[in-house]
């Protein structure tokens, strides 16, 4: 198992180097000049522009800027935001709990609904349940997130008035020295109604963010379960006189979960991209919204640092998924 | 009383080009201490008929029979729960691909103890003790250590021994062996056949041996059923079948055995008989 882990860790190093190049290069490919954007509508004289560019280091060759960026990373310095003048890492860590909270709720929702849906669809293959659920999954997968989010806001917030439109909690509540995770902070604060308010704010963004991963997980669960149900060892389990529940829920499920876990890991990466849109729609103060703001301001350090940190999170999540894969599948663990 | 009695068993599957009849009008009876071989080429419906008796066919299969009884109990009309109490306990089955027949995600110890818990309700320590006994009985070396092995860590022959141990765990009255040696090396085939025959003699259970290997039939069976395209061609005791086969298909099948080959080409059934002119069913 340790060798398996070391093998996986070895893959991370070249991946991480690749991501630093992409993160650094991507933001510089965007049209627009950060110095001009900082100056705003007033404009800026060529002398002042050159002075600011030199001050921010943008006048140096790209290779030197990149090496400077890498050198900073080794010291834990992800740069300083051009817009706020605060360290990028600090900003990221302040906003990150909001994104984690939303993403965790969304992936739990996607998994808890997607897996049973896919499994029942496989067991009832060709039935009305199979057709309807997989049809719904296809619709969910094809639905643009921003449009789906707006529809839900119009229905549940606008017409029915059941959920708040945006934010993480009602303005009535305030927590000092919190963890950044609103569900935990509201629960620990003991303030009446705080937790309910935090939950009600999470519902719509979680549903929106969970929709595409849920559809993917449901379809993957169905196809994996269908494949496994035709395996010889499933027939053996039935020949041993095991109940249908045990055959499906123990013998087939464990094997079917192997590709589904990989899919869930990949969906967490997709979810980070989805979080950018969802957080913007619901004014959710997380990393996604911060990234959008930083891109529109051409805040190079924030964008490249943010991209790198998000990529690092996705890589760590995928490493955990790989380890889970090894635990659930003994053939991988022992290979 | 017969262990398993089947009269006029028919199995069909719905396909896009209409129903496909995999088994047509099969009759068979197996008694205690008896070894019945079902022999025939691939697609003759050998395995399907036994899977139908065990209730292991998919729901798309249509199974009908005038009689389908195990020790007088009607397997067709009994509830799923009742059938599960018989299958795996009183009737067991082993399959052709031993490695694929064991679940790759669970240790072989878990897979044998599961049967002991489900059917005999044994406690943890008793289960482990019995599993070690069973592994020893089927000739698995170092059985205590082997309990924690996964199927992929064992050879095909050892996996088949595990399958046999699982099959005999609850001392079944009938063991159905579906081509148990086909996927194994020749030397291992002999060991597995010897093991099955020893267990059958020691326990007095009935056995149905599904095979396409006439050598296995000669070595193991008391009676033989010859099948072709879902139909039973002939049923006879093993000596009669080999010495005086009555059906042209059986004669052709025996003539096509490799040991009867002359020249540099192995014979096939169609060298001795035109299947198109073959009368279906016993003469």
XYZ file of C-alpha atoms in Angstrom:
618
model
C 0.000 0.000 0.000
C 2.902 2.355 0.792
C 4.458 1.615 -2.601
C 1.097 2.278 -4.214
C 0.896 5.629 -2.381
C 4.466 6.593 -3.308
C 3.769 5.709 -6.941
C 0.757 8.009 -6.951
C 2.707 10.804 -5.225
C 5.454 10.554 -7.853
C 2.877 11.352 -10.527
C 1.906 14.544 -8.726
C 5.274 16.265 -9.160
C 5.315 16.567 -12.992
C 1.558 17.288 -12.929
C 2.128 20.156 -10.503
C 4.960 21.603 -12.605
C 2.684 21.438 -15.674
C -0.053 23.256 -13.791
C 2.291 26.082 -12.751
C 3.149 26.647 -16.443
C -0.514 26.575 -17.487
C -1.609 28.823 -14.601
C 1.159 31.331 -15.285
C 0.728 31.298 -19.054
C -3.080 31.261 -19.137
C -3.607 34.613 -17.464
C -1.019 36.291 -19.663
C -2.724 35.000 -22.804
C -5.840 36.982 -21.912
C -6.141 40.276 -23.740
C -5.977 43.319 -21.465
C -3.338 45.100 -19.435
C -3.539 44.872 -15.632
C -1.851 48.261 -15.190
C -4.406 49.958 -17.466
C -7.255 48.225 -15.651
C -5.843 49.383 -12.298
C -5.849 52.972 -13.572
C -9.501 52.714 -14.519
C -11.353 55.142 -16.743
C -9.024 58.047 -15.949
C -6.300 56.506 -18.058
C -2.590 56.675 -17.339
C 0.428 58.422 -18.842
C 3.018 56.249 -20.655
C 5.678 57.213 -18.077
C 3.492 56.220 -15.127
C 2.495 53.015 -16.966
C 6.167 52.074 -17.434
C 6.914 52.954 -13.809
C 4.037 50.794 -12.481
C 4.914 47.920 -14.826
C 8.493 47.985 -13.540
C 7.270 48.199 -9.948
C 5.030 45.122 -10.432
C 7.730 43.264 -12.380
C 5.749 43.014 -15.637
C 8.568 44.587 -17.659
C 10.872 41.626 -17.097
C 11.055 38.660 -19.526
C 8.303 36.053 -19.006
C 10.838 33.355 -18.073
C 12.215 35.529 -15.278
C 8.679 36.304 -14.065
C 7.855 32.567 -14.104
C 10.994 31.634 -12.175
C 10.222 34.405 -9.693
C 6.709 32.949 -9.312
C 8.116 29.433 -8.728
C 10.710 30.772 -6.276
C 7.914 32.418 -4.296
C 5.944 29.169 -4.225
C 8.860 27.375 -2.557
C 8.652 29.959 0.226
C 4.853 29.666 0.465
C 4.414 33.026 -1.267
C 1.671 32.915 -3.905
C 2.047 36.633 -4.630
C 0.098 39.707 -3.641
C -3.226 40.667 -5.165
C -3.009 43.717 -7.448
C -6.534 44.717 -6.456
C -6.541 44.301 -2.691
C -2.771 44.365 -1.938
C -3.302 41.355 0.293
C -1.441 38.040 -0.001
C -3.173 35.697 -2.467
C -2.864 32.716 -0.132
C -4.564 34.617 2.696
C -7.441 35.674 0.431
C -7.819 32.154 -0.880
C -7.867 30.614 2.588
C -10.450 33.149 3.771
C -12.824 32.316 0.916
C -12.004 28.637 0.518
C -14.233 27.312 3.365
C -17.300 28.749 1.616
C -16.433 26.845 -1.568
C -15.601 23.671 0.353
C -18.878 23.852 2.249
C -20.861 24.267 -0.967
C -18.888 21.618 -2.868
C -19.085 19.049 -0.068
C -22.861 19.524 0.241
C -23.199 19.269 -3.541
C -21.076 16.123 -3.908
C -22.886 14.451 -0.984
C -26.213 15.297 -2.610
C -24.994 14.095 -6.035
C -23.665 10.837 -4.574
C -26.611 10.077 -2.303
C -29.086 10.526 -5.139
C -26.957 9.549 -8.155
C -25.731 6.136 -6.960
C -29.107 4.692 -5.811
C -30.747 6.114 -8.936
C -28.205 4.401 -11.192
C -28.369 1.119 -9.289
C -32.174 0.923 -9.322
C -32.175 1.858 -13.007
C -29.750 -1.026 -13.680
C -31.791 -3.513 -11.638
C -34.993 -2.374 -13.362
C -33.346 -2.157 -16.771
C -35.770 -1.210 -19.535
C -38.541 -0.295 -17.052
C -40.343 3.051 -16.925
C -38.204 3.956 -13.880
C -35.028 3.291 -15.888
C -36.228 5.332 -18.868
C -37.467 8.283 -16.793
C -34.483 8.463 -14.434
C -31.871 8.171 -17.178
C -33.808 10.647 -19.322
C -33.810 13.057 -16.377
C -30.077 12.460 -15.904
C -29.435 13.352 -19.536
C -31.499 16.538 -19.185
C -29.605 17.404 -15.979
C -26.289 16.821 -17.691
C -27.230 18.969 -20.673
C -28.686 21.870 -18.664
C -26.582 25.068 -18.565
C -25.842 25.756 -14.895
C -26.558 29.508 -15.004
C -29.958 28.963 -16.617
C -30.885 26.142 -14.228
C -29.813 28.295 -11.258
C -31.928 31.218 -12.431
C -34.953 28.950 -12.965
C -34.675 27.618 -9.411
C -34.275 31.124 -7.994
C -37.369 32.313 -9.881
C -39.439 29.334 -8.697
C -38.296 28.720 -5.114
C -37.159 32.188 -4.105
C -39.286 34.430 -6.310
C -42.632 32.654 -6.682
C -42.764 30.317 -3.685
C -40.531 32.335 -1.358
C -39.129 29.184 0.262
C -35.416 29.899 -0.032
C -33.232 33.016 0.044
C -31.911 34.373 -3.234
C -28.242 34.783 -2.358
C -25.530 34.850 0.310
C -24.563 32.340 2.981
C -26.704 33.452 5.960
C -29.145 36.195 6.965
C -27.534 39.507 7.849
C -29.003 39.187 11.364
C -26.311 36.711 12.310
C -22.642 37.321 12.906
C -19.968 34.991 14.252
C -16.602 35.966 15.681
C -13.543 33.731 15.188
C -15.505 31.258 13.126
C -14.154 28.311 11.171
C -15.422 29.788 7.915
C -17.815 26.898 7.537
C -21.206 28.502 8.030
C -23.012 25.305 9.027
C -20.512 24.625 11.812
C -20.260 28.259 12.940
C -24.021 28.731 13.048
C -24.460 25.522 15.007
C -21.678 26.361 17.470
C -22.890 29.940 17.994
C -26.123 28.789 19.608
C -27.942 31.723 18.019
C -31.569 30.828 17.423
C -32.404 30.271 13.784
C -28.808 30.676 12.589
C -28.342 27.070 11.529
C -31.701 26.955 9.731
C -30.766 30.135 7.925
C -27.389 28.684 6.858
C -29.072 25.496 5.618
C -31.741 27.394 3.696
C -29.033 29.449 1.971
C -27.188 26.284 0.961
C -30.125 24.418 -0.594
C -30.406 26.034 -4.025
C -26.659 26.458 -4.720
C -26.073 22.832 -3.676
C -28.818 21.579 -5.983
C -27.477 23.626 -8.890
C -23.876 22.573 -8.329
C -24.879 18.924 -7.769
C -27.001 18.574 -10.915
C -24.321 17.714 -13.480
C -22.245 15.454 -11.163
C -25.476 13.724 -10.071
C -26.373 12.981 -13.684
C -22.885 11.684 -14.459
C -22.732 9.556 -11.294
C -26.208 8.106 -11.956
C -25.344 7.114 -15.518
C -21.949 5.707 -14.506
C -23.528 3.756 -11.603
C -26.112 2.287 -13.956
C -23.625 1.148 -16.579
C -21.159 -0.181 -13.968
C -23.922 -2.090 -12.191
C -25.241 -3.550 -15.450
C -21.775 -4.798 -16.303
C -21.197 -6.283 -12.861
C -24.606 -7.968 -12.691
C -23.643 -10.145 -15.647
C -20.387 -11.293 -14.017
C -19.857 -14.905 -12.983
C -19.308 -14.063 -9.306
C -22.775 -12.515 -9.113
C -24.197 -15.801 -10.399
C -22.103 -17.598 -7.759
C -23.549 -15.374 -5.021
C -27.052 -16.268 -6.201
C -26.074 -19.949 -6.424
C -25.013 -19.723 -2.775
C -28.604 -18.798 -1.905
C -27.881 -15.177 -1.022
C -30.814 -12.762 -0.959
C -31.320 -10.359 -3.854
C -30.434 -7.501 -1.501
C -27.137 -9.134 -0.559
C -26.276 -10.068 -4.148
C -26.793 -6.495 -5.355
C -25.928 -4.526 -2.211
C -22.768 -6.432 -1.262
C -21.391 -8.556 -4.112
C -22.305 -6.390 -7.095
C -22.166 -2.953 -5.459
C -18.601 -3.187 -4.197
C -17.339 -4.042 -7.678
C -19.588 -1.512 -9.402
C -18.309 1.235 -7.086
C -14.766 0.994 -8.464
C -15.421 3.038 -11.639
C -18.034 5.171 -9.825
C -15.468 6.330 -7.254
C -13.145 7.379 -10.070
C -16.033 9.304 -11.608
C -16.814 11.029 -8.298
C -13.156 12.084 -8.029
C -13.225 13.533 -11.533
C -16.526 15.264 -10.827
C -14.952 17.114 -7.900
C -12.620 18.719 -10.432
C -15.575 19.526 -12.689
C -17.382 20.881 -9.654
C -14.658 23.459 -9.063
C -15.418 24.811 -12.538
C -19.140 24.648 -11.777
C -18.585 26.462 -8.483
C -17.355 29.521 -10.372
C -20.744 29.889 -12.106
C -22.849 28.813 -9.139
C -21.098 31.191 -6.751
C -21.573 34.040 -9.198
C -25.297 33.296 -9.623
C -25.946 33.051 -5.876
C -23.412 35.723 -4.792
C -21.719 33.013 -2.777
C -18.530 34.496 -1.332
C -16.245 31.643 -2.316
C -13.147 31.018 -4.372
C -15.099 30.710 -7.623
C -16.562 34.188 -7.425
C -13.185 35.539 -6.346
C -11.577 33.960 -9.415
C -14.147 35.527 -11.753
C -13.558 38.950 -10.171
C -9.785 38.470 -10.376
C -9.929 37.460 -14.048
C -12.018 40.481 -14.977
C -9.484 42.734 -13.135
C -6.532 40.918 -14.793
C -5.213 40.424 -11.279
C -2.354 38.176 -12.455
C -1.091 37.020 -9.041
C -4.616 36.186 -7.794
C -5.565 34.287 -10.943
C -2.350 32.276 -11.219
C -2.188 31.642 -7.466
C -5.890 30.777 -7.305
C -5.641 28.412 -10.278
C -2.677 26.706 -8.715
C -4.368 26.303 -5.349
C -7.592 24.983 -6.913
C -5.530 22.564 -9.015
C -3.670 21.446 -5.880
C -6.989 20.772 -4.125
C -8.254 18.759 -7.113
C -4.998 16.801 -7.204
C -5.218 15.996 -3.493
C -8.844 14.920 -3.879
C -7.859 12.666 -6.787
C -5.018 11.221 -4.743
C -7.517 10.372 -1.991
C -9.788 8.829 -4.639
C -6.860 6.761 -5.947
C -6.185 5.525 -2.427
C -9.863 4.664 -1.972
C -9.692 2.860 -5.301
C -6.808 0.809 -3.919
C -8.716 0.029 -0.727
C -11.907 -1.023 -2.500
C -10.130 -3.003 -5.231
C -7.633 -5.529 -3.844
C -6.235 -6.252 -7.316
C -4.963 -2.661 -7.541
C -3.663 -2.717 -3.967
C -1.654 -5.878 -4.534
C -0.417 -5.091 -8.035
C -37.353 -40.705 -3.676
C -35.342 -39.038 -6.423
C -33.214 -36.058 -5.478
C -33.989 -34.098 -8.600
C -36.788 -34.961 -10.967
C -37.405 -33.059 -14.174
C -40.114 -33.811 -16.720
C -40.564 -31.893 -19.971
C -38.373 -28.918 -19.074
C -38.489 -26.135 -21.642
C -36.457 -22.942 -21.513
C -36.777 -20.135 -24.020
C -35.469 -16.586 -24.317
C -37.180 -13.722 -26.082
C -34.957 -12.315 -28.796
C -35.530 -9.673 -31.456
C -36.123 -12.460 -33.993
C -38.661 -14.285 -31.805
C -38.302 -16.821 -28.972
C -35.117 -18.882 -28.864
C -35.664 -22.366 -27.415
C -32.525 -23.277 -25.476
C -33.944 -26.417 -23.831
C -36.718 -28.526 -25.306
C -38.513 -31.240 -23.373
C -35.736 -32.385 -21.046
C -36.460 -35.338 -18.716
C -34.023 -36.413 -16.046
C -33.891 -37.991 -12.637
C -30.958 -38.039 -10.241
C -30.809 -40.206 -7.136
C -28.565 -40.115 -4.078
C -25.059 -41.530 -4.657
C -25.602 -41.295 -8.408
C -23.475 -39.377 -10.912
C -25.379 -38.238 -13.972
C -23.382 -36.718 -16.804
C -24.968 -34.332 -19.272
C -22.863 -34.230 -22.383
C -23.147 -32.252 -25.567
C -21.442 -29.625 -27.642
C -21.542 -25.894 -26.877
C -25.031 -24.437 -27.197
C -26.786 -27.755 -26.594
C -28.513 -26.367 -23.492
C -26.578 -28.367 -20.860
C -25.836 -25.464 -18.541
C -29.089 -23.611 -19.186
C -31.173 -26.583 -18.086
C -29.322 -26.804 -14.765
C -29.351 -23.032 -14.237
C -33.118 -23.229 -14.796
C -33.407 -25.919 -12.129
C -31.401 -23.729 -9.722
C -33.488 -20.651 -10.559
C -30.389 -18.781 -11.718
C -31.537 -17.723 -15.164
C -32.332 -14.068 -15.835
C -35.952 -12.940 -15.745
C -35.974 -12.802 -19.540
C -35.858 -16.625 -19.569
C -39.176 -18.459 -19.759
C -38.983 -21.725 -17.829
C -41.790 -24.310 -17.968
C -41.907 -27.951 -16.879
C -44.459 -30.623 -16.086
C -42.348 -31.618 -13.087
C -39.386 -29.774 -11.555
C -38.912 -31.145 -8.075
C -36.147 -31.470 -5.529
C -36.880 -34.217 -3.008
C -40.562 -33.889 -3.821
C -40.621 -30.101 -3.400
C -41.788 -28.167 -6.448
C -39.002 -25.780 -7.451
C -41.219 -23.945 -9.955
C -43.950 -22.812 -7.602
C -42.035 -22.271 -4.361
C -41.313 -18.743 -3.126
C -37.937 -17.084 -3.676
C -37.192 -17.352 0.042
C -37.935 -21.069 0.092
C -35.814 -21.615 -3.003
C -32.907 -19.702 -1.437
C -33.052 -22.016 1.572
C -32.480 -24.974 -0.797
C -30.061 -23.410 -3.292
C -26.565 -23.241 -1.821
C -27.513 -25.544 1.019
C -29.134 -28.688 -0.411
C -28.248 -28.107 -4.063
C -24.887 -26.543 -4.854
C -23.267 -25.631 -8.103
C -19.715 -25.050 -9.289
C -18.845 -23.362 -12.546
C -16.466 -23.453 -15.467
C -14.329 -20.365 -14.735
C -13.217 -20.674 -11.113
C -11.336 -17.349 -10.899
C -14.204 -15.375 -12.457
C -16.710 -17.213 -10.268
C -15.202 -15.817 -7.078
C -15.779 -12.189 -6.143
C -12.486 -10.298 -6.683
C -13.256 -7.766 -3.935
C -13.625 -10.237 -1.060
C -11.246 -12.736 0.486
C -12.005 -16.386 -0.189
C -12.474 -16.789 3.574
C -15.260 -14.206 3.547
C -16.888 -15.929 0.591
C -17.021 -19.344 2.235
C -17.966 -18.011 5.682
C -20.838 -16.105 4.074
C -22.519 -19.412 3.149
C -21.939 -20.864 6.599
C -23.518 -17.809 8.222
C -26.471 -17.577 5.828
C -27.477 -21.254 5.837
C -26.158 -22.692 9.101
C -26.129 -19.556 11.262
C -22.690 -20.371 12.645
C -20.900 -17.867 14.895
C -17.645 -16.181 13.913
C -15.245 -18.685 15.501
C -17.253 -21.698 14.356
C -17.370 -20.330 10.825
C -13.635 -19.857 10.720
C -13.003 -23.324 12.157
C -15.365 -24.928 9.649
C -13.869 -22.945 6.754
C -10.393 -24.220 7.668
C -11.764 -27.786 7.823
C -13.373 -27.385 4.407
C -10.225 -25.921 2.838
C -8.253 -28.852 4.254
C -10.839 -31.297 2.906
C -10.473 -29.954 -0.645
C -6.677 -29.986 -0.451
C -5.821 -26.312 -0.107
C -2.388 -26.084 1.529
C -1.970 -23.820 4.570
C -5.745 -23.283 4.821
C -5.674 -20.872 7.757
C -3.438 -18.460 5.860
C -5.340 -18.965 2.601
C -8.594 -17.710 4.154
C -7.322 -14.148 3.868
C -6.259 -14.497 0.218
C -8.094 -12.837 -2.636
C -9.024 -14.884 -5.726
C -6.426 -13.137 -7.889
C -3.717 -14.344 -5.500
C -4.611 -17.997 -6.169
C -4.242 -20.266 -9.196
C -7.211 -21.503 -11.235
C -6.971 -24.951 -9.655
C -6.911 -23.509 -6.135
C -9.861 -21.252 -6.930
C -11.810 -24.278 -8.145
C -10.959 -26.027 -4.869
C -12.323 -22.963 -3.037
C -15.481 -23.153 -5.162
C -15.840 -26.826 -4.294
C -15.309 -26.046 -0.601
C -18.059 -23.399 -0.802
C -20.325 -25.857 -2.638
C -19.925 -28.623 -0.055
C -19.927 -26.261 2.951
C -23.502 -27.091 3.916
C -23.244 -30.798 3.020
C -25.571 -30.598 0.000
C -27.572 -33.585 -1.241
C -26.916 -32.655 -4.887
C -23.878 -31.038 -6.490
C -24.098 -29.690 -10.023
C -20.661 -29.328 -11.611
C -20.854 -27.225 -14.759
C -17.717 -28.085 -16.753
C -15.587 -27.844 -13.599
C -12.327 -28.739 -15.348
C -12.677 -27.051 -18.747
C -10.683 -23.946 -17.819
C -7.930 -25.837 -15.986
C -4.604 -27.390 -16.997
C -4.739 -31.100 -17.800
C -2.855 -32.131 -14.637
C -5.128 -29.988 -12.473
C -8.211 -31.369 -14.272
C -7.359 -34.862 -13.033
C -6.856 -33.638 -9.458
C -10.165 -31.754 -9.424
C -12.084 -34.711 -10.886
C -10.524 -37.076 -8.326
C -11.444 -34.643 -5.548
C -15.051 -34.358 -6.744
C -15.434 -38.133 -7.011
C -13.891 -38.722 -3.581
C -16.221 -36.163 -1.998
C -19.189 -37.679 -3.809
C -18.362 -41.153 -2.590
C -17.621 -40.004 0.968
C -20.779 -37.936 1.388
C -23.149 -39.989 -0.761
C -24.456 -36.899 -2.503
C -25.887 -37.036 -6.003
C -23.948 -35.282 -8.716
C -24.731 -33.864 -12.128
C -21.608 -33.459 -14.206
C -22.050 -31.132 -17.175
C -19.284 -31.637 -19.696
C -18.398 -31.898 -23.347
C -15.510 -34.206 -22.549
C -16.335 -37.887 -23.116
C -13.234 -38.790 -21.104
C -14.723 -37.089 -18.049
C -18.009 -38.915 -18.682
C -16.291 -42.294 -18.863
C -14.333 -41.621 -15.699
C -17.084 -40.234 -13.501
C -20.625 -40.998 -14.601
C -23.123 -43.752 -13.778
C -25.645 -42.541 -16.332
C -25.361 -40.170 -19.272
C -27.692 -37.805 -21.090
C -26.588 -36.702 -24.563
C -27.937 -33.337 -25.689
C -27.933 -31.581 -29.028
C -29.472 -28.192 -29.855
C -31.556 -28.126 -26.673
C -32.980 -31.627 -27.117
C -32.112 -34.828 -25.313
C -30.801 -37.320 -27.895
C -30.193 -40.296 -25.682
C -30.128 -41.339 -22.038
C -28.295 -44.498 -21.012
C -25.998 -45.965 -18.390
C -22.393 -45.199 -19.095
C -21.334 -48.674 -20.252
C -24.246 -49.011 -22.660
C -23.588 -45.560 -24.073
C -19.965 -46.269 -24.871
C -20.443 -49.891 -26.005
C -23.780 -49.716 -27.796
C -24.944 -46.168 -28.446
C -28.399 -46.178 -29.961
C -28.738 -42.667 -31.386
C -26.877 -41.679 -34.592
C -25.767 -38.413 -32.937
C -24.221 -40.291 -30.005
C -22.482 -42.632 -32.420
C -21.163 -39.647 -34.378
C -20.060 -37.940 -31.170
C -18.123 -41.014 -30.061
C -16.642 -41.489 -33.524
C -15.389 -37.895 -33.438
C -13.287 -38.479 -30.295
C -9.653 -37.445 -30.900
C -8.359 -40.943 -30.165
C -10.293 -42.240 -33.202
C -8.658 -39.715 -35.514
C -6.698 -40.964 -38.476
C -4.407 -38.925 -40.694
C -3.513 -35.352 -39.798
C -7.013 -33.990 -39.263
C -9.280 -34.341 -36.245
C -12.802 -35.510 -37.087
C -15.964 -33.591 -36.225
C -19.515 -34.810 -35.674
C -20.532 -33.569 -39.120
C -17.988 -35.971 -40.715
C -20.174 -38.864 -39.560
C -23.617 -37.369 -39.744
C -25.499 -34.592 -41.501
C -26.999 -32.532 -38.657
C -29.712 -31.269 -41.056
C -31.119 -34.777 -41.397
C -30.859 -35.533 -37.682
C -34.066 -36.651 -36.069
C -34.539 -34.525 -32.960
C -35.182 -36.341 -29.708
C -34.655 -39.892 -28.471
C -35.226 -42.687 -30.968
